[in-house]
């Protein structure tokens, strides 16, 4: 077994602040999977496959993030691999059980999900993809088999050393100073592996915030609002480097 670097989601993934705003995207059924779709101002072949945290792509915070990426010139697809049963529907006492049971259906659905999302836009490769927390292993797999141009992770879970040992696409990691799921020692080990492999990578590390900051940070707290916004801006800038 490859050593674990980012553990399964825990209590820090169940908390945060619900944001306000009016999402502008829409939901479509793609191959039996409800998918949030946010369109850019002009037609494009630049696509972000938004693989959401445990709150799912239909949570208002995630809709607003997807809309932001779309406003920057990307078609954004956010498939609901929780099939309408994200963590926000779970009671406190059942959330950890839900985490344990939610991953297998998502893994089983992902190949079909990816094919349907591709057909929705065009026959070919995604230009980029992005992920927040739960879907990290999906991103790393796609960044290891040539399916995408570049990837980005924000406060990841479900990663081990082998994911970084197989990486062959540029990767951004947007990280919190305090993250029990992906702690400093793991972050440094991941960097050691990427350095040894001469990978193309970039770390954002934000002080004063915790796991989940990029999705559920409190806009009323200056450092949390700034970190959340800079994380999203940094991801767009990263993807812009590798798309035309």
PDB file of C-alpha atoms in Angstrom:
ATOM      1  CA  UNK A   1       0.000   0.000   0.000  1.00  0.00           C
ATOM      2  CA  UNK A   2       1.284   3.430  -0.908  1.00  0.00           C
ATOM      3  CA  UNK A   3       1.631   5.756   2.113  1.00  0.00           C
ATOM      4  CA  UNK A   4      -1.324   8.100   2.621  1.00  0.00           C
ATOM      5  CA  UNK A   5      -0.687  11.806   2.143  1.00  0.00           C
ATOM      6  CA  UNK A   6      -4.220  13.230   2.208  1.00  0.00           C
ATOM      7  CA  UNK A   7      -6.667  11.344   4.381  1.00  0.00           C
ATOM      8  CA  UNK A   8     -10.428  10.926   4.037  1.00  0.00           C
ATOM      9  CA  UNK A   9     -12.664  13.952   4.711  1.00  0.00           C
ATOM     10  CA  UNK A  10     -13.418  14.499   8.387  1.00  0.00           C
ATOM     11  CA  UNK A  11     -15.110  16.920  10.722  1.00  0.00           C
ATOM     12  CA  UNK A  12     -13.455  19.953   9.120  1.00  0.00           C
ATOM     13  CA  UNK A  13     -15.289  19.146   5.881  1.00  0.00           C
ATOM     14  CA  UNK A  14     -18.714  19.401   7.517  1.00  0.00           C
ATOM     15  CA  UNK A  15     -18.474  23.013   8.694  1.00  0.00           C
ATOM     16  CA  UNK A  16     -18.298  26.425   7.077  1.00  0.00           C
ATOM     17  CA  UNK A  17     -20.344  29.415   6.017  1.00  0.00           C
ATOM     18  CA  UNK A  18     -23.095  29.368   3.401  1.00  0.00           C
ATOM     19  CA  UNK A  19     -22.513  32.192   0.940  1.00  0.00           C
ATOM     20  CA  UNK A  20     -25.040  34.550  -0.591  1.00  0.00           C
ATOM     21  CA  UNK A  21     -25.487  35.264  -4.265  1.00  0.00           C
ATOM     22  CA  UNK A  22     -27.580  34.304  -7.268  1.00  0.00           C
ATOM     23  CA  UNK A  23     -26.156  31.460  -9.372  1.00  0.00           C
ATOM     24  CA  UNK A  24     -26.513  31.963 -13.127  1.00  0.00           C
ATOM     25  CA  UNK A  25     -25.863  28.432 -14.376  1.00  0.00           C
ATOM     26  CA  UNK A  26     -28.341  25.662 -15.055  1.00  0.00           C
ATOM     27  CA  UNK A  27     -28.665  21.953 -14.362  1.00  0.00           C
ATOM     28  CA  UNK A  28     -28.810  19.261 -17.041  1.00  0.00           C
ATOM     29  CA  UNK A  29     -29.039  15.487 -16.907  1.00  0.00           C
ATOM     30  CA  UNK A  30     -25.901  14.099 -18.548  1.00  0.00           C
ATOM     31  CA  UNK A  31     -26.047  10.325 -18.777  1.00  0.00           C
ATOM     32  CA  UNK A  32     -28.174  10.065 -15.655  1.00  0.00           C
ATOM     33  CA  UNK A  33     -26.016  12.443 -13.621  1.00  0.00           C
ATOM     34  CA  UNK A  34     -27.331  15.905 -12.781  1.00  0.00           C
ATOM     35  CA  UNK A  35     -24.650  18.399 -13.804  1.00  0.00           C
ATOM     36  CA  UNK A  36     -24.364  22.097 -13.041  1.00  0.00           C
ATOM     37  CA  UNK A  37     -23.342  23.916 -16.205  1.00  0.00           C
ATOM     38  CA  UNK A  38     -22.096  27.496 -16.238  1.00  0.00           C
ATOM     39  CA  UNK A  39     -21.420  29.100 -19.605  1.00  0.00           C
ATOM     40  CA  UNK A  40     -18.775  31.721 -20.398  1.00  0.00           C
ATOM     41  CA  UNK A  41     -19.545  35.096 -22.003  1.00  0.00           C
ATOM     42  CA  UNK A  42     -18.362  33.805 -25.404  1.00  0.00           C
ATOM     43  CA  UNK A  43     -18.066  30.303 -26.928  1.00  0.00           C
ATOM     44  CA  UNK A  44     -14.877  28.487 -25.971  1.00  0.00           C
ATOM     45  CA  UNK A  45     -13.167  25.132 -26.046  1.00  0.00           C
ATOM     46  CA  UNK A  46     -11.694  25.739 -22.606  1.00  0.00           C
ATOM     47  CA  UNK A  47     -13.479  23.529 -20.103  1.00  0.00           C
ATOM     48  CA  UNK A  48     -13.242  23.094 -16.355  1.00  0.00           C
ATOM     49  CA  UNK A  49     -14.563  19.835 -14.988  1.00  0.00           C
ATOM     50  CA  UNK A  50     -15.483  20.928 -11.481  1.00  0.00           C
ATOM     51  CA  UNK A  51     -15.249  17.984  -9.082  1.00  0.00           C
ATOM     52  CA  UNK A  52     -16.821  19.314  -5.922  1.00  0.00           C
ATOM     53  CA  UNK A  53     -16.177  18.816  -2.238  1.00  0.00           C
ATOM     54  CA  UNK A  54     -18.551  16.742  -0.086  1.00  0.00           C
ATOM     55  CA  UNK A  55     -21.187  19.497  -0.311  1.00  0.00           C
ATOM     56  CA  UNK A  56     -21.626  18.762  -4.009  1.00  0.00           C
ATOM     57  CA  UNK A  57     -21.702  20.988  -7.100  1.00  0.00           C
ATOM     58  CA  UNK A  58     -25.312  22.059  -6.468  1.00  0.00           C
ATOM     59  CA  UNK A  59     -24.472  23.699  -3.125  1.00  0.00           C
ATOM     60  CA  UNK A  60     -24.740  27.462  -3.543  1.00  0.00           C
ATOM     61  CA  UNK A  61     -21.093  28.113  -2.613  1.00  0.00           C
ATOM     62  CA  UNK A  62     -19.929  25.741  -5.316  1.00  0.00           C
ATOM     63  CA  UNK A  63     -22.366  27.134  -7.875  1.00  0.00           C
ATOM     64  CA  UNK A  64     -20.957  30.611  -7.291  1.00  0.00           C
ATOM     65  CA  UNK A  65     -17.372  29.371  -7.680  1.00  0.00           C
ATOM     66  CA  UNK A  66     -18.303  27.644 -10.935  1.00  0.00           C
ATOM     67  CA  UNK A  67     -19.960  30.839 -12.158  1.00  0.00           C
ATOM     68  CA  UNK A  68     -16.775  32.749 -11.356  1.00  0.00           C
ATOM     69  CA  UNK A  69     -14.677  30.354 -13.443  1.00  0.00           C
ATOM     70  CA  UNK A  70     -17.194  30.669 -16.284  1.00  0.00           C
ATOM     71  CA  UNK A  71     -16.993  34.468 -16.121  1.00  0.00           C
ATOM     72  CA  UNK A  72     -13.255  34.098 -16.706  1.00  0.00           C
ATOM     73  CA  UNK A  73     -13.823  32.375 -20.048  1.00  0.00           C
ATOM     74  CA  UNK A  74     -14.336  28.681 -19.259  1.00  0.00           C
ATOM     75  CA  UNK A  75     -17.273  26.375 -19.793  1.00  0.00           C
ATOM     76  CA  UNK A  76     -17.740  24.745 -16.384  1.00  0.00           C
ATOM     77  CA  UNK A  77     -19.321  21.344 -15.781  1.00  0.00           C
ATOM     78  CA  UNK A  78     -20.050  20.266 -12.211  1.00  0.00           C
ATOM     79  CA  UNK A  79     -21.345  16.664 -12.165  1.00  0.00           C
ATOM     80  CA  UNK A  80     -23.169  15.548  -9.027  1.00  0.00           C
ATOM     81  CA  UNK A  81     -21.469  12.241  -8.295  1.00  0.00           C
ATOM     82  CA  UNK A  82     -23.402  12.153  -5.006  1.00  0.00           C
ATOM     83  CA  UNK A  83     -26.691  11.705  -6.935  1.00  0.00           C
ATOM     84  CA  UNK A  84     -28.555  14.283  -4.867  1.00  0.00           C
ATOM     85  CA  UNK A  85     -27.329  12.885  -1.562  1.00  0.00           C
ATOM     86  CA  UNK A  86     -24.442  15.159  -0.581  1.00  0.00           C
ATOM     87  CA  UNK A  87     -23.211  15.685   2.957  1.00  0.00           C
ATOM     88  CA  UNK A  88     -25.552  18.639   3.491  1.00  0.00           C
ATOM     89  CA  UNK A  89     -28.441  16.137   3.597  1.00  0.00           C
ATOM     90  CA  UNK A  90     -26.852  14.129   6.417  1.00  0.00           C
ATOM     91  CA  UNK A  91     -27.309  14.516  10.150  1.00  0.00           C
ATOM     92  CA  UNK A  92     -24.230  15.067  12.302  1.00  0.00           C
ATOM     93  CA  UNK A  93     -24.328  11.487  13.553  1.00  0.00           C
ATOM     94  CA  UNK A  94     -24.427   9.994  10.047  1.00  0.00           C
ATOM     95  CA  UNK A  95     -21.894  12.143   8.245  1.00  0.00           C
ATOM     96  CA  UNK A  96     -18.866   9.914   8.770  1.00  0.00           C
ATOM     97  CA  UNK A  97     -20.844   6.851   7.721  1.00  0.00           C
ATOM     98  CA  UNK A  98     -21.920   8.779   4.640  1.00  0.00           C
ATOM     99  CA  UNK A  99     -18.268   9.573   3.809  1.00  0.00           C
ATOM    100  CA  UNK A 100     -17.414   5.885   4.055  1.00  0.00           C
ATOM    101  CA  UNK A 101     -20.269   4.913   1.738  1.00  0.00           C
ATOM    102  CA  UNK A 102     -20.250   7.764  -0.793  1.00  0.00           C
ATOM    103  CA  UNK A 103     -16.937   7.125  -2.485  1.00  0.00           C
ATOM    104  CA  UNK A 104     -17.602   3.789  -4.173  1.00  0.00           C
ATOM    105  CA  UNK A 105     -20.684   4.972  -6.138  1.00  0.00           C
ATOM    106  CA  UNK A 106     -18.749   8.068  -7.218  1.00  0.00           C
ATOM    107  CA  UNK A 107     -15.801   5.953  -8.373  1.00  0.00           C
ATOM    108  CA  UNK A 108     -18.106   3.590 -10.248  1.00  0.00           C
ATOM    109  CA  UNK A 109     -19.908   6.474 -11.948  1.00  0.00           C
ATOM    110  CA  UNK A 110     -16.843   8.479 -12.894  1.00  0.00           C
ATOM    111  CA  UNK A 111     -15.924   6.811 -16.234  1.00  0.00           C
ATOM    112  CA  UNK A 112     -19.466   7.317 -17.563  1.00  0.00           C
ATOM    113  CA  UNK A 113     -19.572  10.782 -16.075  1.00  0.00           C
ATOM    114  CA  UNK A 114     -16.376  11.816 -17.857  1.00  0.00           C
ATOM    115  CA  UNK A 115     -17.573  10.465 -21.204  1.00  0.00           C
ATOM    116  CA  UNK A 116     -20.911  12.261 -20.949  1.00  0.00           C
ATOM    117  CA  UNK A 117     -19.273  15.555 -20.015  1.00  0.00           C
ATOM    118  CA  UNK A 118     -16.928  15.276 -22.991  1.00  0.00           C
ATOM    119  CA  UNK A 119     -19.786  14.594 -25.389  1.00  0.00           C
ATOM    120  CA  UNK A 120     -21.639  17.603 -24.006  1.00  0.00           C
ATOM    121  CA  UNK A 121     -18.865  19.943 -25.151  1.00  0.00           C
ATOM    122  CA  UNK A 122     -16.979  18.181 -27.921  1.00  0.00           C
ATOM    123  CA  UNK A 123     -15.325  14.909 -28.807  1.00  0.00           C
ATOM    124  CA  UNK A 124     -11.818  15.260 -27.483  1.00  0.00           C
ATOM    125  CA  UNK A 125      -9.803  16.128 -24.415  1.00  0.00           C
ATOM    126  CA  UNK A 126     -10.704  18.486 -21.644  1.00  0.00           C
ATOM    127  CA  UNK A 127      -8.484  21.519 -21.642  1.00  0.00           C
ATOM    128  CA  UNK A 128      -8.269  21.656 -17.850  1.00  0.00           C
ATOM    129  CA  UNK A 129      -9.952  20.502 -14.694  1.00  0.00           C
ATOM    130  CA  UNK A 130     -10.363  21.562 -11.095  1.00  0.00           C
ATOM    131  CA  UNK A 131     -11.219  19.863  -7.873  1.00  0.00           C
ATOM    132  CA  UNK A 132     -12.170  20.783  -4.320  1.00  0.00           C
ATOM    133  CA  UNK A 133     -11.560  18.137  -1.640  1.00  0.00           C
ATOM    134  CA  UNK A 134     -13.518  14.913  -2.303  1.00  0.00           C
ATOM    135  CA  UNK A 135     -12.566  14.335  -5.949  1.00  0.00           C
ATOM    136  CA  UNK A 136      -8.784  14.679  -5.653  1.00  0.00           C
ATOM    137  CA  UNK A 137      -8.031  11.116  -6.661  1.00  0.00           C
ATOM    138  CA  UNK A 138     -10.154  11.580  -9.805  1.00  0.00           C
ATOM    139  CA  UNK A 139      -8.153  14.650 -10.742  1.00  0.00           C
ATOM    140  CA  UNK A 140      -4.855  12.916 -10.109  1.00  0.00           C
ATOM    141  CA  UNK A 141      -5.899   9.944 -12.235  1.00  0.00           C
ATOM    142  CA  UNK A 142      -6.848  12.245 -15.120  1.00  0.00           C
ATOM    143  CA  UNK A 143      -3.555  14.103 -14.662  1.00  0.00           C
ATOM    144  CA  UNK A 144      -1.731  10.793 -14.971  1.00  0.00           C
ATOM    145  CA  UNK A 145      -3.314   9.328 -18.098  1.00  0.00           C
ATOM    146  CA  UNK A 146      -3.087  12.269 -20.489  1.00  0.00           C
ATOM    147  CA  UNK A 147      -6.793  13.118 -20.328  1.00  0.00           C
ATOM    148  CA  UNK A 148      -6.317  16.771 -19.382  1.00  0.00           C
ATOM    149  CA  UNK A 149      -3.942  19.637 -19.954  1.00  0.00           C
ATOM    150  CA  UNK A 150      -3.607  20.701 -16.321  1.00  0.00           C
ATOM    151  CA  UNK A 151      -5.173  20.143 -12.925  1.00  0.00           C
ATOM    152  CA  UNK A 152      -5.761  21.984  -9.685  1.00  0.00           C
ATOM    153  CA  UNK A 153      -6.542  20.781  -6.170  1.00  0.00           C
ATOM    154  CA  UNK A 154      -7.822  22.749  -3.197  1.00  0.00           C
ATOM    155  CA  UNK A 155      -7.345  21.228   0.293  1.00  0.00           C
ATOM    156  CA  UNK A 156      -7.317  17.637  -1.053  1.00  0.00           C
ATOM    157  CA  UNK A 157      -8.387  14.315   0.432  1.00  0.00           C
ATOM    158  CA  UNK A 158      -7.975  10.658  -0.592  1.00  0.00           C
ATOM    159  CA  UNK A 159      -4.411  10.919  -1.916  1.00  0.00           C
ATOM    160  CA  UNK A 160      -1.386   8.721  -1.441  1.00  0.00           C
ATOM    161  CA  UNK A 161       2.188   8.884  -2.675  1.00  0.00           C
ATOM    162  CA  UNK A 162       1.433   6.871  -5.803  1.00  0.00           C
ATOM    163  CA  UNK A 163      -0.814   9.640  -7.109  1.00  0.00           C
ATOM    164  CA  UNK A 164       2.154  12.010  -7.205  1.00  0.00           C
ATOM    165  CA  UNK A 165       4.517   9.344  -8.501  1.00  0.00           C
ATOM    166  CA  UNK A 166       2.298   8.911 -11.593  1.00  0.00           C
ATOM    167  CA  UNK A 167       1.637  12.609 -12.201  1.00  0.00           C
ATOM    168  CA  UNK A 168       2.453  13.770 -15.737  1.00  0.00           C
ATOM    169  CA  UNK A 169       0.464  17.003 -16.073  1.00  0.00           C
ATOM    170  CA  UNK A 170       0.933  20.430 -14.451  1.00  0.00           C
ATOM    171  CA  UNK A 171      -0.695  20.602 -11.027  1.00  0.00           C
ATOM    172  CA  UNK A 172      -1.628  23.470  -8.715  1.00  0.00           C
ATOM    173  CA  UNK A 173      -2.278  22.770  -5.031  1.00  0.00           C
ATOM    174  CA  UNK A 174      -4.180  25.423  -3.091  1.00  0.00           C
ATOM    175  CA  UNK A 175      -3.567  24.668   0.568  1.00  0.00           C
ATOM    176  CA  UNK A 176      -4.405  25.867   4.052  1.00  0.00           C
ATOM    177  CA  UNK A 177      -1.754  26.415   6.697  1.00  0.00           C
ATOM    178  CA  UNK A 178      -3.864  24.321   9.088  1.00  0.00           C
ATOM    179  CA  UNK A 179      -5.214  21.181   7.461  1.00  0.00           C
ATOM    180  CA  UNK A 180      -5.538  17.922   9.381  1.00  0.00           C
ATOM    181  CA  UNK A 181      -6.491  16.119   6.166  1.00  0.00           C
ATOM    182  CA  UNK A 182      -3.414  17.304   4.208  1.00  0.00           C
ATOM    183  CA  UNK A 183      -0.935  18.411   6.871  1.00  0.00           C
ATOM    184  CA  UNK A 184       2.416  20.140   6.422  1.00  0.00           C
ATOM    185  CA  UNK A 185       4.387  16.888   6.488  1.00  0.00           C
ATOM    186  CA  UNK A 186       2.271  15.462   3.673  1.00  0.00           C
ATOM    187  CA  UNK A 187       2.518  18.653   1.670  1.00  0.00           C
ATOM    188  CA  UNK A 188       6.292  18.560   1.906  1.00  0.00           C
ATOM    189  CA  UNK A 189       6.414  14.877   0.976  1.00  0.00           C
ATOM    190  CA  UNK A 190       4.232  15.539  -2.077  1.00  0.00           C
ATOM    191  CA  UNK A 191       6.586  18.341  -3.096  1.00  0.00           C
ATOM    192  CA  UNK A 192       9.626  16.087  -2.640  1.00  0.00           C
ATOM    193  CA  UNK A 193       8.099  13.550  -5.022  1.00  0.00           C
ATOM    194  CA  UNK A 194       7.242  16.187  -7.619  1.00  0.00           C
ATOM    195  CA  UNK A 195      10.704  17.735  -7.379  1.00  0.00           C
ATOM    196  CA  UNK A 196      12.338  14.342  -7.891  1.00  0.00           C
ATOM    197  CA  UNK A 197      10.117  13.715 -10.911  1.00  0.00           C
ATOM    198  CA  UNK A 198      10.690  17.239 -12.275  1.00  0.00           C
ATOM    199  CA  UNK A 199       6.943  17.781 -12.369  1.00  0.00           C
ATOM    200  CA  UNK A 200       5.425  21.135 -13.230  1.00  0.00           C
ATOM    201  CA  UNK A 201       3.656  22.260 -10.069  1.00  0.00           C
ATOM    202  CA  UNK A 202       2.694  25.267  -8.000  1.00  0.00           C
ATOM    203  CA  UNK A 203       1.726  25.527  -4.329  1.00  0.00           C
ATOM    204  CA  UNK A 204      -0.501  28.217  -2.886  1.00  0.00           C
ATOM    205  CA  UNK A 205      -0.327  28.081   0.916  1.00  0.00           C
ATOM    206  CA  UNK A 206      -2.537  30.477   2.856  1.00  0.00           C
ATOM    207  CA  UNK A 207      -1.809  31.304   6.477  1.00  0.00           C
ATOM    208  CA  UNK A 208      -4.607  31.923   8.942  1.00  0.00           C
ATOM    209  CA  UNK A 209      -7.128  29.593   7.276  1.00  0.00           C
ATOM    210  CA  UNK A 210      -8.155  25.957   7.623  1.00  0.00           C
ATOM    211  CA  UNK A 211      -9.249  23.084   5.419  1.00  0.00           C
ATOM    212  CA  UNK A 212     -12.296  24.135   3.413  1.00  0.00           C
ATOM    213  CA  UNK A 213     -11.321  27.805   3.115  1.00  0.00           C
ATOM    214  CA  UNK A 214     -11.574  27.839  -0.685  1.00  0.00           C
ATOM    215  CA  UNK A 215     -15.250  26.856  -0.600  1.00  0.00           C
ATOM    216  CA  UNK A 216     -16.728  27.602   2.821  1.00  0.00           C
ATOM    217  CA  UNK A 217     -14.610  30.411   4.252  1.00  0.00           C
ATOM    218  CA  UNK A 218     -16.405  33.244   6.027  1.00  0.00           C
ATOM    219  CA  UNK A 219     -16.614  36.336   3.767  1.00  0.00           C
ATOM    220  CA  UNK A 220     -17.064  38.485   6.867  1.00  0.00           C
ATOM    221  CA  UNK A 221     -13.541  37.582   8.054  1.00  0.00           C
ATOM    222  CA  UNK A 222     -10.959  39.448   5.994  1.00  0.00           C
ATOM    223  CA  UNK A 223      -8.267  36.737   5.837  1.00  0.00           C
ATOM    224  CA  UNK A 224     -10.793  34.045   4.926  1.00  0.00           C
ATOM    225  CA  UNK A 225     -12.427  36.147   2.215  1.00  0.00           C
ATOM    226  CA  UNK A 226      -9.062  37.141   0.760  1.00  0.00           C
ATOM    227  CA  UNK A 227      -7.710  33.575   0.776  1.00  0.00           C
ATOM    228  CA  UNK A 228     -10.843  32.208  -0.881  1.00  0.00           C
ATOM    229  CA  UNK A 229     -10.749  34.852  -3.612  1.00  0.00           C
ATOM    230  CA  UNK A 230      -7.004  34.547  -4.206  1.00  0.00           C
ATOM    231  CA  UNK A 231      -7.298  30.757  -4.416  1.00  0.00           C
ATOM    232  CA  UNK A 232      -9.892  31.041  -7.196  1.00  0.00           C
ATOM    233  CA  UNK A 233      -7.902  33.745  -9.003  1.00  0.00           C
ATOM    234  CA  UNK A 234      -4.766  31.647  -8.771  1.00  0.00           C
ATOM    235  CA  UNK A 235      -6.517  28.621 -10.241  1.00  0.00           C
ATOM    236  CA  UNK A 236      -7.761  30.673 -13.200  1.00  0.00           C
ATOM    237  CA  UNK A 237      -4.288  32.109 -13.757  1.00  0.00           C
ATOM    238  CA  UNK A 238      -2.836  28.604 -13.612  1.00  0.00           C
ATOM    239  CA  UNK A 239      -5.266  27.251 -16.178  1.00  0.00           C
ATOM    240  CA  UNK A 240      -4.726  30.278 -18.406  1.00  0.00           C
ATOM    241  CA  UNK A 241      -1.058  29.314 -18.648  1.00  0.00           C
ATOM    242  CA  UNK A 242      -1.875  26.015 -20.305  1.00  0.00           C
ATOM    243  CA  UNK A 243      -4.848  26.867 -22.524  1.00  0.00           C
ATOM    244  CA  UNK A 244      -5.188  28.777 -25.771  1.00  0.00           C
TER     245      UNK A 244
END
